[in-house]
Coordinates of N, CA and C in Angstrom, one line a residue:
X1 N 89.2 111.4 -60.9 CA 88.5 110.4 -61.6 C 89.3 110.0 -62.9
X2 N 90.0 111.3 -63.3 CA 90.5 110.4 -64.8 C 92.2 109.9 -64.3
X3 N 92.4 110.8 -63.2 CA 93.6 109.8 -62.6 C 93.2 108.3 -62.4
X4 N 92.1 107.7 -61.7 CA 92.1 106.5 -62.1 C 91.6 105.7 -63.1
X5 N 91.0 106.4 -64.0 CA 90.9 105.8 -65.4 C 92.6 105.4 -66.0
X6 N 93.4 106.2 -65.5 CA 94.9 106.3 -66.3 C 95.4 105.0 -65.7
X7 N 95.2 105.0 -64.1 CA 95.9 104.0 -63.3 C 94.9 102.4 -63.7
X8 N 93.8 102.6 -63.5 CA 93.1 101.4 -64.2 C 93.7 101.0 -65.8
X9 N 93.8 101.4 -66.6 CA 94.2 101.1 -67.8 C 95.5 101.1 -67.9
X10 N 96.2 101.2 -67.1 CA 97.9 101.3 -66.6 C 98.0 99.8 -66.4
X11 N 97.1 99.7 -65.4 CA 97.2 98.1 -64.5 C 96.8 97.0 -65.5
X12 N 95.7 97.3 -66.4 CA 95.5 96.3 -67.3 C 96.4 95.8 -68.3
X13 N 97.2 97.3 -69.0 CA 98.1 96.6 -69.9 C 98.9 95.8 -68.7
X14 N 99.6 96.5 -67.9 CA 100.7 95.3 -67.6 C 100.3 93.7 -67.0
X15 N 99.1 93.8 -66.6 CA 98.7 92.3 -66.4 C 98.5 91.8 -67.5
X16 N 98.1 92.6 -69.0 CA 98.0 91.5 -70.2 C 99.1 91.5 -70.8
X17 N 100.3 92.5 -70.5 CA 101.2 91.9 -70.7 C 102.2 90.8 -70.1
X18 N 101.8 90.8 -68.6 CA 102.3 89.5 -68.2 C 102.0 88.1 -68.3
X19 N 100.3 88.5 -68.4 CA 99.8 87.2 -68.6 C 100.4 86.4 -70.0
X20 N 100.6 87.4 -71.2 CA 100.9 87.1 -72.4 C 102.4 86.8 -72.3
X21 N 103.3 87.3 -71.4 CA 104.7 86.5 -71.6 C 104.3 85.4 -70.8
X22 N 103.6 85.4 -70.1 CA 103.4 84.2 -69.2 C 103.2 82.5 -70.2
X23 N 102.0 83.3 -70.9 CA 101.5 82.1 -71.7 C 102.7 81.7 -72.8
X24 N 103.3 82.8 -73.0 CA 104.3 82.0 -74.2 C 105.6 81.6 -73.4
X25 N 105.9 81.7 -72.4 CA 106.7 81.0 -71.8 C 106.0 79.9 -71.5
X26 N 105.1 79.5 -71.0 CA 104.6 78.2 -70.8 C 104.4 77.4 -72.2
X27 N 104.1 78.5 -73.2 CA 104.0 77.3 -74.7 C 105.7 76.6 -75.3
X28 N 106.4 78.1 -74.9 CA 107.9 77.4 -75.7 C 108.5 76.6 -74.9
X29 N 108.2 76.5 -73.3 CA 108.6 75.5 -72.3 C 108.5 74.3 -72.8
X30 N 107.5 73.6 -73.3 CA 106.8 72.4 -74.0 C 107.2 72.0 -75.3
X31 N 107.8 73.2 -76.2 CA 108.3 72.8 -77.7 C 108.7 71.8 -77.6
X32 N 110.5 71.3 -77.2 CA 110.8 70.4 -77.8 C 110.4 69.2 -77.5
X33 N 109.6 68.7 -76.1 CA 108.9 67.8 -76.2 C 107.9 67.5 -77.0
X34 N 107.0 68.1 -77.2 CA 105.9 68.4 -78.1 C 106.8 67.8 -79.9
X35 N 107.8 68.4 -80.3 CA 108.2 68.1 -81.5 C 108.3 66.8 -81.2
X36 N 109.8 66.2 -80.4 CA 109.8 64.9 -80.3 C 109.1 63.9 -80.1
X37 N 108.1 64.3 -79.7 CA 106.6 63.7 -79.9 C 106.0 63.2 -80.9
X38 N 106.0 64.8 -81.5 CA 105.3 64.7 -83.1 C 106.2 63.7 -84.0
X39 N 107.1 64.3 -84.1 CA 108.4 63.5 -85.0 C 108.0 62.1 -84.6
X40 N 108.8 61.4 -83.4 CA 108.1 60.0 -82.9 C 106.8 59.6 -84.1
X41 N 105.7 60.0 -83.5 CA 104.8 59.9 -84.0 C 104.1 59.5 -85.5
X42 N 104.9 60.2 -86.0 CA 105.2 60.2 -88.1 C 105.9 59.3 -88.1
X43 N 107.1 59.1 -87.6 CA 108.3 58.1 -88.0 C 107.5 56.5 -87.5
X44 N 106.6 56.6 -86.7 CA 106.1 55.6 -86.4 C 105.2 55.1 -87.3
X45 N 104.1 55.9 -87.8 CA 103.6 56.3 -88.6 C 104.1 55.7 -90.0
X46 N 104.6 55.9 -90.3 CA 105.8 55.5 -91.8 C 106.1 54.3 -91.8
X47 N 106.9 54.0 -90.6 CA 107.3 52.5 -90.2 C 106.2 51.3 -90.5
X48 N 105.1 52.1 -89.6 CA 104.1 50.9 -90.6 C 103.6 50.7 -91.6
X49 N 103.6 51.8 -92.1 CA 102.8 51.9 -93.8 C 104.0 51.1 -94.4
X50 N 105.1 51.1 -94.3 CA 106.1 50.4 -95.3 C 106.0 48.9 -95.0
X51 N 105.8 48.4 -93.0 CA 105.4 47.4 -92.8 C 104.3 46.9 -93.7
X52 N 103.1 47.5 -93.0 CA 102.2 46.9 -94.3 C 102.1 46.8 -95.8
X53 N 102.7 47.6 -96.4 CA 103.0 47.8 -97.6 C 104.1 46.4 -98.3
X54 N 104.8 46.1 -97.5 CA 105.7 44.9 -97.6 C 104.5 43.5 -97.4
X55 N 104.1 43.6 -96.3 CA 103.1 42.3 -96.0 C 102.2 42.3 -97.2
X56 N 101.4 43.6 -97.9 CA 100.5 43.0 -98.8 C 101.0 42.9 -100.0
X57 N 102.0 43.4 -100.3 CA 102.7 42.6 -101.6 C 103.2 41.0 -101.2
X58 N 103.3 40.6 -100.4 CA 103.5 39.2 -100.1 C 103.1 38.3 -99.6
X59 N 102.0 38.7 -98.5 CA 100.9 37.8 -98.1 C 99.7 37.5 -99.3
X60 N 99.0 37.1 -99.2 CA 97.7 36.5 -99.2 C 96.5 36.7 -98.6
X61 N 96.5 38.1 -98.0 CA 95.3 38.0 -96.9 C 94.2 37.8 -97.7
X62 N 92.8 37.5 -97.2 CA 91.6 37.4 -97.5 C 90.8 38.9 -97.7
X63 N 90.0 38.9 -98.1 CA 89.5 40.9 -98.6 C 88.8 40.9 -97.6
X64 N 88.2 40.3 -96.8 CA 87.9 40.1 -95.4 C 88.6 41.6 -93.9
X65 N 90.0 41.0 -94.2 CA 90.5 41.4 -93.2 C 91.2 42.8 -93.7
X66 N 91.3 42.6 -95.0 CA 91.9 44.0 -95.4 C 90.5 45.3 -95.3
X67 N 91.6 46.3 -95.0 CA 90.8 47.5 -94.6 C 90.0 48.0 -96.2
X68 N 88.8 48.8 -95.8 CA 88.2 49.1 -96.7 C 88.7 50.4 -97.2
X69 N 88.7 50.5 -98.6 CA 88.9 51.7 -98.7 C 87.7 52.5 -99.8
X70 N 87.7 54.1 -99.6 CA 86.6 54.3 -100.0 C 87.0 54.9 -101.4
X71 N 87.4 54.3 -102.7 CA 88.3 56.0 -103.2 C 87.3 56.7 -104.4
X72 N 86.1 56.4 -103.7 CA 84.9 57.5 -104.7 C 84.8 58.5 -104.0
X73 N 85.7 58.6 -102.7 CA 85.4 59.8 -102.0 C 86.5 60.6 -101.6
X74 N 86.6 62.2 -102.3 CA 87.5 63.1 -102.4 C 88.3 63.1 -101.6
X75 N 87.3 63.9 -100.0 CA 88.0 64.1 -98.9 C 89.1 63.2 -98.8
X76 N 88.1 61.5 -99.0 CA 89.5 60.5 -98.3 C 90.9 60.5 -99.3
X77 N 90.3 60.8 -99.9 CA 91.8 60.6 -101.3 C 92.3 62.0 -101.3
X78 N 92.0 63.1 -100.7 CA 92.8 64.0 -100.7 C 93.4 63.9 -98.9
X79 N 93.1 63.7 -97.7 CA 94.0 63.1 -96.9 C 95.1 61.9 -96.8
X80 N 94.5 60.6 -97.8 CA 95.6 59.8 -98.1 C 97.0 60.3 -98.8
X81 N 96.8 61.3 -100.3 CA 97.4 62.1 -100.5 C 98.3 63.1 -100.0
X82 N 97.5 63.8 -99.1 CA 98.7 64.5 -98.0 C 99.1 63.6 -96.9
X83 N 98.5 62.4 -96.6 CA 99.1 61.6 -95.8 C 100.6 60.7 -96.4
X84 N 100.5 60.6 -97.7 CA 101.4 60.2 -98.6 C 103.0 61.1 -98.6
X85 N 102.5 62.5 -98.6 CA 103.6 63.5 -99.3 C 103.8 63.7 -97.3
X86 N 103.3 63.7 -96.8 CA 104.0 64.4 -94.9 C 105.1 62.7 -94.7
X87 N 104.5 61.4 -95.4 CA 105.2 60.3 -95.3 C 106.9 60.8 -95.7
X88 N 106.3 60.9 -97.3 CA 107.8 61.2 -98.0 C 108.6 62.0 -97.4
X89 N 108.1 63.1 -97.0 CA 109.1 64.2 -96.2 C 109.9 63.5 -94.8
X90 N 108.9 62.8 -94.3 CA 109.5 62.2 -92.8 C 110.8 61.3 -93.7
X91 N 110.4 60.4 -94.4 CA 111.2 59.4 -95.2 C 112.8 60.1 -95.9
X92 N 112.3 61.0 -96.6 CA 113.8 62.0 -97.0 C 114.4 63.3 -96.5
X93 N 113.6 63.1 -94.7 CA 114.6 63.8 -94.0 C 114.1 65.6 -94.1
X94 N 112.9 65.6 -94.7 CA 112.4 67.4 -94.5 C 111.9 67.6 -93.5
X95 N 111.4 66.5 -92.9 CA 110.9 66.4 -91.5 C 111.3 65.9 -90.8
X96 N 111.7 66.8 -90.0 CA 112.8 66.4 -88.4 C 112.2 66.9 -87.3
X97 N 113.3 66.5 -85.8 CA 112.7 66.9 -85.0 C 112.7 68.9 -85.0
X98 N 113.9 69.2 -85.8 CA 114.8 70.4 -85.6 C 113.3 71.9 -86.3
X99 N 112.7 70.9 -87.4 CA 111.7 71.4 -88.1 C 110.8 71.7 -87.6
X100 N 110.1 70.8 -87.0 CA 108.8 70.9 -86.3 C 108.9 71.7 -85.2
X101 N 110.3 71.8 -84.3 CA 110.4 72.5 -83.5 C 110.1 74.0 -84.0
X102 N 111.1 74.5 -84.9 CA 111.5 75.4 -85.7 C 109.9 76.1 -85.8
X103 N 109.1 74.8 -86.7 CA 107.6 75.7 -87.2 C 106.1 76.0 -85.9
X104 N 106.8 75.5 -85.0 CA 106.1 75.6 -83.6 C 106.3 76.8 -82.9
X105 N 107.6 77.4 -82.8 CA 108.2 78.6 -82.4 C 107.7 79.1 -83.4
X106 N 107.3 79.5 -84.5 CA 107.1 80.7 -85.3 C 105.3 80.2 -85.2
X107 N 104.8 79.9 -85.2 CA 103.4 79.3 -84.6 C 103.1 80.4 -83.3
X108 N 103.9 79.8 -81.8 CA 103.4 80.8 -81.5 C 104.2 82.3 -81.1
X109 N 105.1 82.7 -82.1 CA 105.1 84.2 -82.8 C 104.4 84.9 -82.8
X110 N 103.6 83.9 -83.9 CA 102.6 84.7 -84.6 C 101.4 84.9 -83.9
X111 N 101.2 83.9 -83.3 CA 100.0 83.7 -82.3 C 99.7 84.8 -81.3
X112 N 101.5 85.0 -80.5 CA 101.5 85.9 -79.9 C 101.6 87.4 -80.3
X113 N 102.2 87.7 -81.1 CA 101.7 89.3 -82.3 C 100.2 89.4 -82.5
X114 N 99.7 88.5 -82.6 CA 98.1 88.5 -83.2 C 97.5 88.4 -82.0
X115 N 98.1 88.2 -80.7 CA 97.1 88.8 -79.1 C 97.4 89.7 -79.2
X116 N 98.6 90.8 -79.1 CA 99.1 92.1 -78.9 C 98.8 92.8 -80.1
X117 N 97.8 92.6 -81.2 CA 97.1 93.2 -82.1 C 96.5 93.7 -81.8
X118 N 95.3 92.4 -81.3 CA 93.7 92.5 -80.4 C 93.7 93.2 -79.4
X119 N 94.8 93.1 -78.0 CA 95.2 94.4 -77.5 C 95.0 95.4 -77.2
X120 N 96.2 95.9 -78.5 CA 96.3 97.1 -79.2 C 95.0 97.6 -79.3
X121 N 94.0 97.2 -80.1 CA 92.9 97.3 -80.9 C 92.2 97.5 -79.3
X122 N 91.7 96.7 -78.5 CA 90.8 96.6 -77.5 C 91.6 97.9 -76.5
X123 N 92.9 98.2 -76.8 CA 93.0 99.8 -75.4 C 92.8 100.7 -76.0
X124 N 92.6 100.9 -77.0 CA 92.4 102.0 -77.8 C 90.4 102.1 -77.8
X125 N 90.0 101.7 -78.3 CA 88.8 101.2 -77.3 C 88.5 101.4 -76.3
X126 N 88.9 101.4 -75.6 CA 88.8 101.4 -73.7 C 89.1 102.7 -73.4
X127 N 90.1 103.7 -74.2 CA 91.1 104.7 -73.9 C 89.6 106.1 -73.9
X128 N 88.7 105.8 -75.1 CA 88.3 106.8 -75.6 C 87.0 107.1 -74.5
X129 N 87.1 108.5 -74.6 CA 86.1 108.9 -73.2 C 85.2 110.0 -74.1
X130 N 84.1 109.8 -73.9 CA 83.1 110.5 -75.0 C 82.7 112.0 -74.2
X131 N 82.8 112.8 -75.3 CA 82.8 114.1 -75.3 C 81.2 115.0 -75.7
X132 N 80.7 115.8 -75.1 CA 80.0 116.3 -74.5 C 79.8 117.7 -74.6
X133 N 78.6 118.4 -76.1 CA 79.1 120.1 -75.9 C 77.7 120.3 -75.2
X134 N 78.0 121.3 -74.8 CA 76.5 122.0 -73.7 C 77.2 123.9 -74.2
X135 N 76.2 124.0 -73.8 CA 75.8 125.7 -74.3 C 76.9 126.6 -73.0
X136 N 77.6 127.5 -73.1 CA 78.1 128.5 -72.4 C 78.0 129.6 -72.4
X137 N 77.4 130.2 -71.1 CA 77.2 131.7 -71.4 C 78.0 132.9 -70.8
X138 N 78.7 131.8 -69.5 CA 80.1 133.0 -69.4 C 81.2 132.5 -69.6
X139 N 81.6 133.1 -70.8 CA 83.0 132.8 -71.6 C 84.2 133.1 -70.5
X140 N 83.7 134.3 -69.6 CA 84.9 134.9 -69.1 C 85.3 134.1 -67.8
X141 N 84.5 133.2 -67.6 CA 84.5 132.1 -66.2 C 85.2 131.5 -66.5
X142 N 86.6 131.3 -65.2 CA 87.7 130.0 -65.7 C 87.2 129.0 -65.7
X143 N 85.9 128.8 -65.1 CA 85.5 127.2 -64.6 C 85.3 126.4 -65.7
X144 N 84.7 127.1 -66.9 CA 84.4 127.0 -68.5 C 86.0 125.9 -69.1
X145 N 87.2 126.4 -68.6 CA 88.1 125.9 -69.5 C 88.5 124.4 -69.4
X146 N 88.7 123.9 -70.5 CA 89.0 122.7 -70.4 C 90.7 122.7 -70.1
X147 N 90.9 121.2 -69.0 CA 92.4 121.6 -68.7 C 93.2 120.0 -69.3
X148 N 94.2 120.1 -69.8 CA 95.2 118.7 -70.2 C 96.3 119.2 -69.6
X149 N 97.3 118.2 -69.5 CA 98.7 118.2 -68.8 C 99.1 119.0 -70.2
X150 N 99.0 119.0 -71.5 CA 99.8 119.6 -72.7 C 99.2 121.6 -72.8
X151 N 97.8 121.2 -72.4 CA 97.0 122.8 -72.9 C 96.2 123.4 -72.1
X152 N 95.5 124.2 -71.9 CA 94.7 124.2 -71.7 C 93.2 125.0 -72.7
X153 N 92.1 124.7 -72.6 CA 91.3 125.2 -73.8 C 90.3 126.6 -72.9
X154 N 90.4 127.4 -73.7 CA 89.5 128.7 -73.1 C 89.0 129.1 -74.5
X155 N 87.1 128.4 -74.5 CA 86.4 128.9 -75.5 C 86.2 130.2 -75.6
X156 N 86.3 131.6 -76.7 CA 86.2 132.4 -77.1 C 84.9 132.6 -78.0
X157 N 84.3 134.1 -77.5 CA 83.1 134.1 -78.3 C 83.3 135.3 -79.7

């Protein structure tokens, strides 16, 4: 029986270990599309704000068509704000494709350390097999001893 508790818990790590290279091979497969994406995305992003930013210093639109803005309200003015400073970075070059890739790989690093924590944490858990005293009255009976691959245990009265 505890030979198959060993071989059960044997089998589990290596399937959560495969599964877990598994998954991070399928996440870093996708990186640098995924960056180039993102990058795309911002640079496009930018391109218009400068577009529009040009048109309303020089058009005339009607207050009509222009978008509303709310700025009694934090949240929005603290996302325009960081929507402002992720601009400048795209604009002066801190944000590249080489970057994003870069902070994606260490993304899932970390991601993956922090499964093999849980893991960790969850076999050790699983490992522990609860123990049991009951009364003995013949000491001198082998059948009494407890046996491990390292000892064996022979209670003494």
């Amino acid at each position: 029986q505890q030979c198959c508790q060993q071989l059960r818990t044997h089998l589990q790590k290596r399937n959560a270990l495969r599964d877990q290279k598994e998954r991070k091979s399928k996440l870093t497969k996708y990186i640098p599309d995924v960056s180039r994406s993102l990058y795309d995305l911002l640079d496009g992003m930018r391109k218009r704000r400068q577009e529009a930013a040009e048109l309303e210093s020089t058009s005339l639109s009607s207050p009509r068509k222009r978008p509303r803005k709310n700025d009694s309200d934090p949240s929005y003015q603290r996302q325009q704000q960081q929507a402002e400073d992720i601009m400048e970075k795209v604009e002066n070059g801190a944000i590249t494709v080489s970057s994003i890739k870069k902070k994606l790989e260490e993304a899932v690093d970390v991601q993956n350390s922090i499964e093999e924590q849980e893991e960790a944490r969850n076999s050790l858990k699983q490992q522990r097999i609860p123990l049991f005293i009951k009364p003995l009255f013949d000491l001198e009976n082998g059948e009494n001893d407890i046996e491990h691959p390292l000892f064996t245990f022979r209670p003494l009265q």
